[in-house]
Amino acid sequence: MRLIVSGIIGGVGLVAIVAVTGFVIVYTGAYNVAASDEHADFIRWAFSTTMHSSVERRADGIAAPESFSDDMIAAGASRYKAMCAHCHAGPGVERADWAEGMRPQPPHLIEAAAEWEAREIYWIVANGIKMSGMPAFAASHDPEELWSLVAFVDRLPGMTAEDYAGYPDPDESSQTR
Ligand code: HEC
C-alpha cells in the first residue's frame, strides 16, 4: 500500500516537474526561435515525424484521379513555376536565396516528392504545414488547380532540366494568385 502511495506521489511529482520546466522554457525565451539557428536533433525529429504521421492519417480518405492528362500536367507546371519553385527549386533551377534561410528548409521536390502518394501531396498543398512556412493553397485555389499541381509534382522525380524548361512558363493568372 505504502509502495503504491509513494509511486503515485512520485508520478505526480514528475509530471509537475515536466510541466514547470515546460512553462519556464515557454515564458523565459530559453528556446531560440531564430531560423538561422538549427533545431536540436530531437526537436527536428519530433516535428518531422509529427508532420509525416499527420499527413498520412489525414490524406487517407482522399481519392486521387486514376491518371493525369498532359494538359493537366502542363497547367500544373506553369503554376508550380509561379508559386512553388522559389521555395522548392526544380530540375536545373535553384530555390530563391532567401528560401535558404528558412527553417525547416523547403525540400527539393525533385527528390522529396517520390516519398509521397498523390493524395498526400494534395493534402499538403491544400492545407499547408503549420510552423514551417509551407502555405495552404486551398483558400485561393480550387481542387482542379490543386490537382494540376499534384500532377506536375508527381512527375518531378527524375525530370531533366530540359523537360522542366520545356513546360509552359507562368501565365498572368497563376502569377497573381
Ligand atoms: C514560402 C515557401 C514555400 C512555398 C511557396 C511552398 N512551399 Fe511547400 N514546403 C515549404 C516548407 C518549408 C516545407 C517543409 C515542411 C516541413 O518539413 O515540415 C514544404 C513542404 C512541402 C511538401 C512536403 C515535402 C516533404 O517531403 O517535406 C510538398 C509536397 C510541398 N511543400 C509542395 C509545395 C507546392 C506544390 C507548392 C506550390 C503550390 C509549395 N509547396 C509552395 C515551403 C514552401
Short mmCIF file of N, CA and C and ligand atoms in Angstrom, two decimals:
data_model
loop_
_atom_site.label_atom_id
_atom_site.label_comp_id
_atom_site.label_asym_id
_atom_site.label_seq_id
_atom_site.Cartn_x
_atom_site.Cartn_y
_atom_site.Cartn_z
N MET A 1 0.84 -1.22 0.00
CA MET A 1 0.00 0.00 0.00
C MET A 1 0.87 1.26 0.00
N ARG A 2 1.88 1.23 0.97
CA ARG A 2 2.76 2.39 1.07
C ARG A 2 3.52 2.60 -0.25
N LEU A 3 3.87 1.45 -0.90
CA LEU A 3 4.61 1.50 -2.16
C LEU A 3 3.77 2.17 -3.26
N ILE A 4 2.48 1.79 -3.28
CA ILE A 4 1.58 2.37 -4.30
C ILE A 4 1.43 3.88 -4.09
N VAL A 5 1.24 4.28 -2.80
CA VAL A 5 1.06 5.71 -2.50
C VAL A 5 2.31 6.49 -2.90
N SER A 6 3.50 5.96 -2.53
CA SER A 6 4.71 6.72 -2.87
C SER A 6 4.93 6.72 -4.39
N GLY A 7 4.46 5.64 -5.06
CA GLY A 7 4.54 5.61 -6.54
C GLY A 7 3.69 6.71 -7.14
N ILE A 8 2.47 6.84 -6.61
CA ILE A 8 1.56 7.88 -7.13
C ILE A 8 2.14 9.28 -6.89
N ILE A 9 2.64 9.48 -5.66
CA ILE A 9 3.22 10.80 -5.34
C ILE A 9 4.41 11.08 -6.26
N GLY A 10 5.24 10.05 -6.48
CA GLY A 10 6.40 10.21 -7.37
C GLY A 10 5.96 10.58 -8.78
N GLY A 11 4.92 9.88 -9.29
CA GLY A 11 4.42 10.13 -10.65
C GLY A 11 3.89 11.54 -10.79
N VAL A 12 3.09 11.96 -9.80
CA VAL A 12 2.52 13.32 -9.83
C VAL A 12 3.65 14.35 -9.78
N GLY A 13 4.66 14.06 -8.93
CA GLY A 13 5.80 14.98 -8.81
C GLY A 13 6.53 15.12 -10.15
N LEU A 14 6.71 13.99 -10.83
CA LEU A 14 7.42 14.02 -12.12
C LEU A 14 6.66 14.84 -13.15
N VAL A 15 5.33 14.62 -13.20
CA VAL A 15 4.50 15.38 -14.14
C VAL A 15 4.61 16.87 -13.84
N ALA A 16 4.59 17.22 -12.52
CA ALA A 16 4.68 18.63 -12.13
C ALA A 16 6.02 19.23 -12.57
N ILE A 17 7.10 18.46 -12.40
CA ILE A 17 8.42 18.98 -12.79
C ILE A 17 8.47 19.23 -14.30
N VAL A 18 7.93 18.27 -15.07
CA VAL A 18 7.94 18.42 -16.54
C VAL A 18 7.11 19.64 -16.94
N ALA A 19 5.92 19.81 -16.30
CA ALA A 19 5.05 20.94 -16.63
C ALA A 19 5.74 22.26 -16.29
N VAL A 20 6.36 22.33 -15.10
CA VAL A 20 7.03 23.58 -14.69
C VAL A 20 8.18 23.88 -15.65
N THR A 21 8.98 22.84 -15.99
CA THR A 21 10.10 23.05 -16.92
C THR A 21 9.57 23.59 -18.24
N GLY A 22 8.45 23.01 -18.72
CA GLY A 22 7.85 23.46 -19.99
C GLY A 22 7.48 24.92 -19.91
N PHE A 23 6.80 25.33 -18.84
CA PHE A 23 6.39 26.74 -18.71
C PHE A 23 7.60 27.67 -18.61
N VAL A 24 8.63 27.22 -17.90
CA VAL A 24 9.83 28.06 -17.77
C VAL A 24 10.44 28.28 -19.16
N ILE A 25 10.53 27.20 -19.96
CA ILE A 25 11.11 27.34 -21.31
C ILE A 25 10.24 28.28 -22.16
N VAL A 26 8.91 28.12 -22.06
CA VAL A 26 7.99 28.93 -22.87
C VAL A 26 8.08 30.41 -22.49
N TYR A 27 8.08 30.69 -21.17
CA TYR A 27 7.99 32.09 -20.74
C TYR A 27 9.32 32.82 -20.62
N THR A 28 10.44 32.09 -20.50
CA THR A 28 11.71 32.81 -20.33
C THR A 28 12.42 33.04 -21.66
N GLY A 29 11.90 32.45 -22.74
CA GLY A 29 12.57 32.64 -24.03
C GLY A 29 13.83 31.79 -24.13
N ALA A 30 13.92 30.72 -23.34
CA ALA A 30 15.12 29.89 -23.34
C ALA A 30 15.35 29.22 -24.71
N TYR A 31 14.24 28.87 -25.41
CA TYR A 31 14.42 28.20 -26.70
C TYR A 31 14.62 29.26 -27.78
N ASN A 32 15.66 29.08 -28.59
CA ASN A 32 15.97 30.06 -29.62
C ASN A 32 15.10 29.83 -30.86
N VAL A 33 14.20 30.79 -31.18
CA VAL A 33 13.33 30.60 -32.34
C VAL A 33 13.97 31.10 -33.64
N ALA A 34 15.21 31.59 -33.59
CA ALA A 34 15.86 32.11 -34.80
C ALA A 34 15.93 31.03 -35.88
N ALA A 35 15.50 31.38 -37.10
CA ALA A 35 15.60 30.43 -38.21
C ALA A 35 17.06 30.18 -38.58
N SER A 36 17.94 31.13 -38.19
CA SER A 36 19.36 30.96 -38.51
C SER A 36 20.01 29.93 -37.60
N ASP A 37 19.28 29.49 -36.59
CA ASP A 37 19.81 28.51 -35.64
C ASP A 37 19.13 27.16 -35.91
N GLU A 38 19.92 26.11 -36.17
CA GLU A 38 19.34 24.78 -36.46
C GLU A 38 18.55 24.28 -35.26
N HIS A 39 17.46 23.53 -35.49
CA HIS A 39 16.77 22.87 -34.40
C HIS A 39 17.69 21.82 -33.79
N ALA A 40 17.48 21.57 -32.49
CA ALA A 40 18.17 20.42 -31.89
C ALA A 40 17.67 19.16 -32.60
N ASP A 41 18.51 18.12 -32.68
CA ASP A 41 18.14 16.90 -33.41
C ASP A 41 16.81 16.34 -32.96
N PHE A 42 16.59 16.34 -31.64
CA PHE A 42 15.35 15.75 -31.12
C PHE A 42 14.12 16.54 -31.59
N ILE A 43 14.22 17.89 -31.55
CA ILE A 43 13.08 18.73 -31.95
C ILE A 43 12.80 18.52 -33.44
N ARG A 44 13.84 18.47 -34.25
CA ARG A 44 13.68 18.28 -35.69
C ARG A 44 13.00 16.92 -35.96
N TRP A 45 13.48 15.90 -35.25
CA TRP A 45 12.88 14.56 -35.42
C TRP A 45 11.41 14.61 -35.04
N ALA A 46 11.12 15.28 -33.89
CA ALA A 46 9.73 15.31 -33.41
C ALA A 46 8.83 16.03 -34.41
N PHE A 47 9.28 17.18 -34.95
CA PHE A 47 8.47 17.92 -35.93
C PHE A 47 8.26 17.10 -37.19
N SER A 48 9.36 16.54 -37.69
CA SER A 48 9.30 15.83 -38.97
C SER A 48 8.41 14.58 -38.87
N THR A 49 8.56 13.84 -37.76
CA THR A 49 7.76 12.63 -37.59
C THR A 49 6.29 12.99 -37.39
N THR A 50 6.03 14.06 -36.61
CA THR A 50 4.65 14.52 -36.41
C THR A 50 4.04 14.89 -37.75
N MET A 51 4.80 15.61 -38.57
CA MET A 51 4.29 16.05 -39.87
C MET A 51 3.96 14.84 -40.76
N HIS A 52 4.88 13.89 -40.85
CA HIS A 52 4.65 12.72 -41.71
C HIS A 52 3.42 11.92 -41.25
N SER A 53 3.34 11.66 -39.94
CA SER A 53 2.22 10.87 -39.44
C SER A 53 0.90 11.59 -39.64
N SER A 54 0.90 12.90 -39.40
CA SER A 54 -0.32 13.69 -39.51
C SER A 54 -0.82 13.70 -40.96
N VAL A 55 0.10 13.91 -41.91
CA VAL A 55 -0.30 13.95 -43.33
C VAL A 55 -0.82 12.58 -43.76
N GLU A 56 -0.10 11.52 -43.41
CA GLU A 56 -0.53 10.16 -43.80
C GLU A 56 -1.95 9.89 -43.32
N ARG A 57 -2.20 10.24 -42.06
CA ARG A 57 -3.50 9.95 -41.47
C ARG A 57 -4.61 10.77 -42.12
N ARG A 58 -4.36 12.06 -42.32
CA ARG A 58 -5.42 12.94 -42.82
C ARG A 58 -5.66 12.79 -44.32
N ALA A 59 -4.68 12.33 -45.06
CA ALA A 59 -4.85 12.19 -46.50
C ALA A 59 -5.51 10.87 -46.88
N ASP A 60 -5.71 10.04 -45.88
CA ASP A 60 -6.19 8.68 -46.12
C ASP A 60 -7.47 8.61 -46.94
N GLY A 61 -8.42 9.51 -46.68
CA GLY A 61 -9.71 9.43 -47.36
C GLY A 61 -9.77 10.14 -48.71
N ILE A 62 -8.66 10.73 -49.15
CA ILE A 62 -8.69 11.50 -50.41
C ILE A 62 -8.54 10.55 -51.59
N ALA A 63 -9.43 10.69 -52.59
CA ALA A 63 -9.33 9.83 -53.78
C ALA A 63 -8.66 10.60 -54.91
N ALA A 64 -7.47 10.14 -55.29
CA ALA A 64 -6.74 10.80 -56.39
C ALA A 64 -7.29 10.32 -57.73
N PRO A 65 -7.26 11.18 -58.77
CA PRO A 65 -7.66 10.71 -60.10
C PRO A 65 -6.78 9.53 -60.52
N GLU A 66 -7.34 8.63 -61.35
CA GLU A 66 -6.55 7.44 -61.73
C GLU A 66 -5.33 7.79 -62.55
N SER A 67 -5.46 8.83 -63.39
CA SER A 67 -4.30 9.25 -64.17
C SER A 67 -4.39 10.77 -64.38
N PHE A 68 -3.26 11.35 -64.77
CA PHE A 68 -3.22 12.80 -65.01
C PHE A 68 -2.97 13.04 -66.50
N SER A 69 -3.78 13.91 -67.10
CA SER A 69 -3.61 14.18 -68.54
C SER A 69 -2.42 15.12 -68.76
N ASP A 70 -1.92 15.15 -70.00
CA ASP A 70 -0.79 16.03 -70.33
C ASP A 70 -1.17 17.50 -70.11
N ASP A 71 -2.42 17.85 -70.43
CA ASP A 71 -2.87 19.24 -70.24
C ASP A 71 -2.83 19.64 -68.78
N MET A 72 -3.24 18.69 -67.94
CA MET A 72 -3.26 18.95 -66.50
C MET A 72 -1.83 19.17 -65.98
N ILE A 73 -0.92 18.31 -66.45
CA ILE A 73 0.47 18.41 -66.01
C ILE A 73 1.07 19.75 -66.47
N ALA A 74 0.76 20.15 -67.72
CA ALA A 74 1.29 21.42 -68.24
C ALA A 74 0.73 22.60 -67.44
N ALA A 75 -0.57 22.54 -67.09
CA ALA A 75 -1.17 23.63 -66.30
C ALA A 75 -0.52 23.68 -64.92
N GLY A 76 -0.23 22.49 -64.37
CA GLY A 76 0.41 22.42 -63.06
C GLY A 76 1.83 22.97 -63.12
N ALA A 77 2.52 22.73 -64.25
CA ALA A 77 3.90 23.20 -64.39
C ALA A 77 3.95 24.71 -64.32
N SER A 78 3.05 25.35 -65.02
CA SER A 78 3.04 26.81 -65.04
C SER A 78 2.74 27.36 -63.63
N ARG A 79 1.83 26.69 -62.93
CA ARG A 79 1.52 27.13 -61.56
C ARG A 79 2.71 26.85 -60.62
N TYR A 80 3.35 25.70 -60.82
CA TYR A 80 4.49 25.36 -59.97
C TYR A 80 5.60 26.41 -60.13
N LYS A 81 5.86 26.80 -61.38
CA LYS A 81 6.92 27.79 -61.61
C LYS A 81 6.57 29.12 -60.95
N ALA A 82 5.26 29.44 -60.90
CA ALA A 82 4.84 30.72 -60.31
C ALA A 82 4.79 30.67 -58.79
N MET A 83 4.41 29.54 -58.21
CA MET A 83 4.07 29.53 -56.78
C MET A 83 4.95 28.64 -55.90
N CYS A 84 5.73 27.77 -56.48
CA CYS A 84 6.43 26.78 -55.65
C CYS A 84 7.94 26.78 -55.85
N ALA A 85 8.40 27.05 -57.10
CA ALA A 85 9.81 26.84 -57.42
C ALA A 85 10.74 27.72 -56.59
N HIS A 86 10.30 28.93 -56.21
CA HIS A 86 11.21 29.79 -55.44
C HIS A 86 11.52 29.18 -54.08
N CYS A 87 10.64 28.35 -53.57
CA CYS A 87 10.93 27.65 -52.32
C CYS A 87 11.50 26.23 -52.57
N HIS A 88 10.90 25.50 -53.52
CA HIS A 88 11.22 24.07 -53.66
C HIS A 88 12.19 23.74 -54.79
N ALA A 89 12.62 24.75 -55.58
CA ALA A 89 13.53 24.52 -56.71
C ALA A 89 12.87 23.63 -57.77
N GLY A 90 13.61 23.31 -58.80
CA GLY A 90 13.11 22.44 -59.86
C GLY A 90 14.31 21.92 -60.62
N PRO A 91 14.12 20.99 -61.55
CA PRO A 91 15.27 20.47 -62.30
C PRO A 91 16.01 21.61 -63.01
N GLY A 92 17.27 21.82 -62.67
CA GLY A 92 18.08 22.88 -63.29
C GLY A 92 17.80 24.26 -62.73
N VAL A 93 16.94 24.38 -61.75
CA VAL A 93 16.60 25.69 -61.18
C VAL A 93 16.74 25.64 -59.66
N GLU A 94 17.57 26.55 -59.11
CA GLU A 94 17.75 26.58 -57.66
C GLU A 94 16.60 27.32 -56.98
N ARG A 95 16.40 27.06 -55.69
CA ARG A 95 15.41 27.86 -54.97
C ARG A 95 15.96 29.28 -54.78
N ALA A 96 15.07 30.24 -54.40
CA ALA A 96 15.49 31.62 -54.18
C ALA A 96 16.48 31.69 -53.01
N ASP A 97 17.38 32.69 -53.06
CA ASP A 97 18.38 32.82 -51.99
C ASP A 97 17.74 32.90 -50.61
N TRP A 98 16.62 33.65 -50.52
CA TRP A 98 16.00 33.83 -49.21
C TRP A 98 15.43 32.53 -48.66
N ALA A 99 15.06 31.60 -49.55
CA ALA A 99 14.50 30.33 -49.08
C ALA A 99 15.56 29.47 -48.40
N GLU A 100 16.85 29.78 -48.69
CA GLU A 100 17.94 29.06 -47.99
C GLU A 100 17.90 29.41 -46.50
N GLY A 101 17.31 30.56 -46.16
CA GLY A 101 17.27 30.99 -44.76
C GLY A 101 16.07 30.48 -44.01
N MET A 102 15.26 29.60 -44.64
CA MET A 102 14.09 29.06 -43.94
C MET A 102 14.46 27.84 -43.11
N ARG A 103 13.76 27.67 -41.99
CA ARG A 103 13.96 26.50 -41.12
C ARG A 103 12.62 25.96 -40.74
N PRO A 104 12.16 24.79 -41.15
CA PRO A 104 12.95 23.86 -41.97
C PRO A 104 13.11 24.39 -43.39
N GLN A 105 14.17 23.96 -44.06
CA GLN A 105 14.35 24.33 -45.45
C GLN A 105 13.33 23.60 -46.31
N PRO A 106 12.71 24.33 -47.27
CA PRO A 106 11.78 23.63 -48.16
C PRO A 106 12.56 22.56 -48.94
N PRO A 107 12.16 21.29 -48.86
CA PRO A 107 12.94 20.26 -49.53
C PRO A 107 12.87 20.39 -51.05
N HIS A 108 13.92 19.93 -51.73
CA HIS A 108 13.89 19.83 -53.19
C HIS A 108 12.86 18.76 -53.55
N LEU A 109 11.79 19.16 -54.21
CA LEU A 109 10.73 18.18 -54.51
C LEU A 109 11.15 17.20 -55.60
N ILE A 110 12.24 17.51 -56.30
CA ILE A 110 12.74 16.57 -57.31
C ILE A 110 13.01 15.22 -56.64
N GLU A 111 13.52 15.27 -55.39
CA GLU A 111 13.72 14.02 -54.65
C GLU A 111 12.56 13.74 -53.70
N ALA A 112 12.16 14.77 -52.94
CA ALA A 112 11.20 14.54 -51.83
C ALA A 112 9.84 14.06 -52.32
N ALA A 113 9.42 14.47 -53.53
CA ALA A 113 8.07 14.10 -54.00
C ALA A 113 7.93 12.59 -54.14
N ALA A 114 9.05 11.88 -54.36
CA ALA A 114 8.98 10.43 -54.55
C ALA A 114 8.52 9.72 -53.29
N GLU A 115 8.65 10.39 -52.14
CA GLU A 115 8.27 9.74 -50.87
C GLU A 115 6.78 9.83 -50.57
N TRP A 116 6.05 10.61 -51.36
CA TRP A 116 4.64 10.86 -51.04
C TRP A 116 3.72 10.31 -52.11
N GLU A 117 2.54 9.82 -51.67
CA GLU A 117 1.47 9.43 -52.59
C GLU A 117 0.82 10.71 -53.12
N ALA A 118 0.16 10.61 -54.29
CA ALA A 118 -0.50 11.79 -54.87
C ALA A 118 -1.50 12.41 -53.89
N ARG A 119 -2.28 11.55 -53.19
CA ARG A 119 -3.30 12.11 -52.28
C ARG A 119 -2.64 12.87 -51.11
N GLU A 120 -1.43 12.45 -50.73
CA GLU A 120 -0.72 13.14 -49.64
C GLU A 120 -0.18 14.49 -50.12
N ILE A 121 0.31 14.52 -51.36
CA ILE A 121 0.78 15.80 -51.92
C ILE A 121 -0.40 16.77 -52.00
N TYR A 122 -1.57 16.23 -52.42
CA TYR A 122 -2.76 17.08 -52.49
C TYR A 122 -3.07 17.67 -51.11
N TRP A 123 -3.05 16.82 -50.11
CA TRP A 123 -3.38 17.29 -48.75
C TRP A 123 -2.39 18.38 -48.32
N ILE A 124 -1.11 18.16 -48.55
CA ILE A 124 -0.08 19.13 -48.14
C ILE A 124 -0.29 20.46 -48.85
N VAL A 125 -0.52 20.41 -50.17
CA VAL A 125 -0.67 21.65 -50.93
C VAL A 125 -1.96 22.37 -50.52
N ALA A 126 -3.03 21.63 -50.30
CA ALA A 126 -4.30 22.23 -49.92
C ALA A 126 -4.24 22.85 -48.52
N ASN A 127 -3.63 22.14 -47.59
CA ASN A 127 -3.70 22.55 -46.18
C ASN A 127 -2.45 23.22 -45.62
N GLY A 128 -1.33 23.09 -46.30
CA GLY A 128 -0.09 23.65 -45.78
C GLY A 128 0.40 22.92 -44.54
N ILE A 129 1.52 23.39 -43.99
CA ILE A 129 2.08 22.75 -42.79
C ILE A 129 2.42 23.84 -41.77
N LYS A 130 1.76 23.76 -40.63
CA LYS A 130 1.94 24.75 -39.57
C LYS A 130 3.40 24.92 -39.16
N MET A 131 3.77 26.14 -38.83
CA MET A 131 5.09 26.47 -38.28
C MET A 131 6.24 26.00 -39.15
N SER A 132 6.02 26.01 -40.47
CA SER A 132 7.12 25.62 -41.35
C SER A 132 7.30 26.60 -42.49
N GLY A 133 6.26 27.40 -42.78
CA GLY A 133 6.33 28.30 -43.94
C GLY A 133 5.70 27.69 -45.17
N MET A 134 5.25 26.42 -45.10
CA MET A 134 4.55 25.81 -46.24
C MET A 134 3.10 26.30 -46.24
N PRO A 135 2.71 27.13 -47.25
CA PRO A 135 1.37 27.73 -47.22
C PRO A 135 0.26 26.74 -47.58
N ALA A 136 -0.98 27.08 -47.15
CA ALA A 136 -2.17 26.31 -47.55
C ALA A 136 -2.76 27.00 -48.79
N PHE A 137 -2.88 26.25 -49.89
CA PHE A 137 -3.33 26.87 -51.14
C PHE A 137 -4.82 26.69 -51.40
N ALA A 138 -5.52 25.93 -50.56
CA ALA A 138 -6.94 25.64 -50.85
C ALA A 138 -7.82 26.88 -50.74
N ALA A 139 -7.42 27.84 -49.92
CA ALA A 139 -8.26 29.03 -49.76
C ALA A 139 -8.28 29.86 -51.04
N SER A 140 -7.22 29.77 -51.83
CA SER A 140 -7.12 30.62 -53.02
C SER A 140 -7.20 29.83 -54.32
N HIS A 141 -7.25 28.50 -54.25
CA HIS A 141 -7.25 27.68 -55.47
C HIS A 141 -8.27 26.57 -55.39
N ASP A 142 -8.98 26.32 -56.52
CA ASP A 142 -10.00 25.26 -56.49
C ASP A 142 -9.33 23.89 -56.68
N PRO A 143 -10.09 22.80 -56.38
CA PRO A 143 -9.50 21.46 -56.44
C PRO A 143 -8.86 21.13 -57.79
N GLU A 144 -9.45 21.61 -58.88
CA GLU A 144 -8.87 21.31 -60.19
C GLU A 144 -7.45 21.90 -60.32
N GLU A 145 -7.30 23.13 -59.83
CA GLU A 145 -5.98 23.77 -59.87
C GLU A 145 -5.00 23.02 -58.96
N LEU A 146 -5.49 22.61 -57.80
CA LEU A 146 -4.61 21.90 -56.86
C LEU A 146 -4.18 20.55 -57.44
N TRP A 147 -5.13 19.82 -58.09
CA TRP A 147 -4.76 18.52 -58.67
C TRP A 147 -3.75 18.69 -59.81
N SER A 148 -3.85 19.82 -60.53
CA SER A 148 -2.87 20.02 -61.61
C SER A 148 -1.47 20.17 -61.02
N LEU A 149 -1.39 20.85 -59.86
CA LEU A 149 -0.09 20.97 -59.19
C LEU A 149 0.42 19.60 -58.75
N VAL A 150 -0.50 18.80 -58.21
CA VAL A 150 -0.11 17.45 -57.78
C VAL A 150 0.38 16.65 -58.98
N ALA A 151 -0.35 16.77 -60.11
CA ALA A 151 0.03 16.03 -61.32
C ALA A 151 1.46 16.37 -61.72
N PHE A 152 1.80 17.65 -61.62
CA PHE A 152 3.15 18.06 -62.02
C PHE A 152 4.20 17.62 -60.99
N VAL A 153 3.90 17.85 -59.70
CA VAL A 153 4.86 17.47 -58.64
C VAL A 153 5.15 15.97 -58.70
N ASP A 154 4.10 15.19 -59.01
CA ASP A 154 4.24 13.74 -59.13
C ASP A 154 5.26 13.35 -60.22
N ARG A 155 5.39 14.20 -61.23
CA ARG A 155 6.33 13.93 -62.33
C ARG A 155 7.75 14.40 -62.04
N LEU A 156 7.93 15.22 -61.00
CA LEU A 156 9.24 15.85 -60.78
C LEU A 156 10.41 14.87 -60.58
N PRO A 157 10.22 13.79 -59.78
CA PRO A 157 11.37 12.90 -59.59
C PRO A 157 11.84 12.34 -60.95
N GLY A 158 13.11 12.54 -61.24
CA GLY A 158 13.67 12.03 -62.49
C GLY A 158 13.51 12.97 -63.68
N MET A 159 12.84 14.12 -63.51
CA MET A 159 12.65 15.04 -64.63
C MET A 159 13.96 15.75 -64.96
N THR A 160 14.27 15.91 -66.26
CA THR A 160 15.52 16.59 -66.63
C THR A 160 15.29 18.10 -66.67
N ALA A 161 16.42 18.85 -66.65
CA ALA A 161 16.34 20.32 -66.72
C ALA A 161 15.70 20.74 -68.04
N GLU A 162 15.99 20.00 -69.12
CA GLU A 162 15.42 20.34 -70.44
C GLU A 162 13.90 20.17 -70.42
N ASP A 163 13.45 19.05 -69.86
CA ASP A 163 12.00 18.82 -69.78
C ASP A 163 11.34 19.94 -68.97
N TYR A 164 11.97 20.30 -67.85
CA TYR A 164 11.38 21.32 -66.97
C TYR A 164 11.28 22.65 -67.72
N ALA A 165 12.38 23.02 -68.40
CA ALA A 165 12.38 24.30 -69.12
C ALA A 165 11.34 24.30 -70.24
N GLY A 166 11.05 23.10 -70.78
CA GLY A 166 10.11 23.00 -71.91
C GLY A 166 8.64 23.17 -71.50
N TYR A 167 8.34 23.05 -70.20
CA TYR A 167 6.95 23.24 -69.75
C TYR A 167 6.60 24.72 -69.77
N PRO A 168 5.30 25.04 -69.91
CA PRO A 168 4.91 26.44 -70.02
C PRO A 168 5.34 27.28 -68.82
N ASP A 169 5.76 28.51 -69.11
CA ASP A 169 6.08 29.44 -68.03
C ASP A 169 4.78 29.97 -67.44
N PRO A 170 4.88 30.58 -66.25
CA PRO A 170 3.65 31.07 -65.60
C PRO A 170 2.91 32.07 -66.48
N ASP A 171 1.58 31.91 -66.56
CA ASP A 171 0.81 32.95 -67.24
C ASP A 171 0.38 33.96 -66.19
N GLU A 172 -0.25 35.04 -66.65
CA GLU A 172 -0.58 36.11 -65.71
C GLU A 172 -1.49 35.67 -64.57
N SER A 173 -2.47 34.80 -64.88
CA SER A 173 -3.43 34.43 -63.84
C SER A 173 -2.75 33.66 -62.71
N SER A 174 -1.79 32.77 -63.04
CA SER A 174 -1.17 32.00 -61.97
C SER A 174 -0.16 32.85 -61.19
N GLN A 175 0.35 33.92 -61.84
CA GLN A 175 1.31 34.77 -61.11
C GLN A 175 0.60 35.64 -60.07
N THR A 176 -0.61 36.05 -60.40
CA THR A 176 -1.28 36.98 -59.49
C THR A 176 -2.02 36.24 -58.38
N ARG A 177 -2.17 34.92 -58.50
CA ARG A 177 -2.91 34.21 -57.44
C ARG A 177 -1.99 33.27 -56.69
C1 HEC B 1 7.39 30.04 -48.75
C2 HEC B 1 7.98 28.77 -49.13
C3 HEC B 1 7.10 27.69 -49.69
C4 HEC B 1 6.26 27.77 -50.78
C5 HEC B 1 5.92 28.99 -51.62
C6 HEC B 1 5.78 26.42 -50.99
N1 HEC B 1 6.28 25.57 -50.04
FE1 HEC B 1 5.99 23.55 -49.95
N2 HEC B 1 7.08 23.45 -48.23
C7 HEC B 1 7.74 24.52 -47.65
C8 HEC B 1 8.43 24.05 -46.47
C9 HEC B 1 9.27 24.89 -45.54
C10 HEC B 1 8.19 22.65 -46.37
C11 HEC B 1 8.74 21.68 -45.31
C12 HEC B 1 7.74 21.44 -44.21
C13 HEC B 1 8.25 20.51 -43.13
O1 HEC B 1 9.26 19.81 -43.32
O2 HEC B 1 7.61 20.47 -42.08
C14 HEC B 1 7.33 22.31 -47.50
C15 HEC B 1 6.89 21.03 -47.76
C16 HEC B 1 6.23 20.67 -48.93
C17 HEC B 1 5.94 19.30 -49.30
C18 HEC B 1 6.32 18.06 -48.48
C19 HEC B 1 7.74 17.67 -48.85
C20 HEC B 1 8.49 16.93 -47.76
O3 HEC B 1 8.95 15.79 -48.01
O4 HEC B 1 8.64 17.50 -46.67
C21 HEC B 1 5.31 19.34 -50.53
C22 HEC B 1 4.84 18.16 -51.35
C23 HEC B 1 5.22 20.74 -50.89
N3 HEC B 1 5.77 21.52 -49.90
C24 HEC B 1 4.64 21.18 -52.07
C25 HEC B 1 4.52 22.54 -52.42
C26 HEC B 1 3.89 23.01 -53.63
C27 HEC B 1 3.30 22.12 -54.72
C28 HEC B 1 3.94 24.38 -53.60
C29 HEC B 1 3.36 25.36 -54.59
C30 HEC B 1 1.93 25.26 -54.82
C31 HEC B 1 4.64 24.76 -52.39
N4 HEC B 1 4.98 23.61 -51.70
C32 HEC B 1 4.94 26.08 -52.02
C33 HEC B 1 7.77 25.82 -48.11
C34 HEC B 1 7.09 26.30 -49.22
#
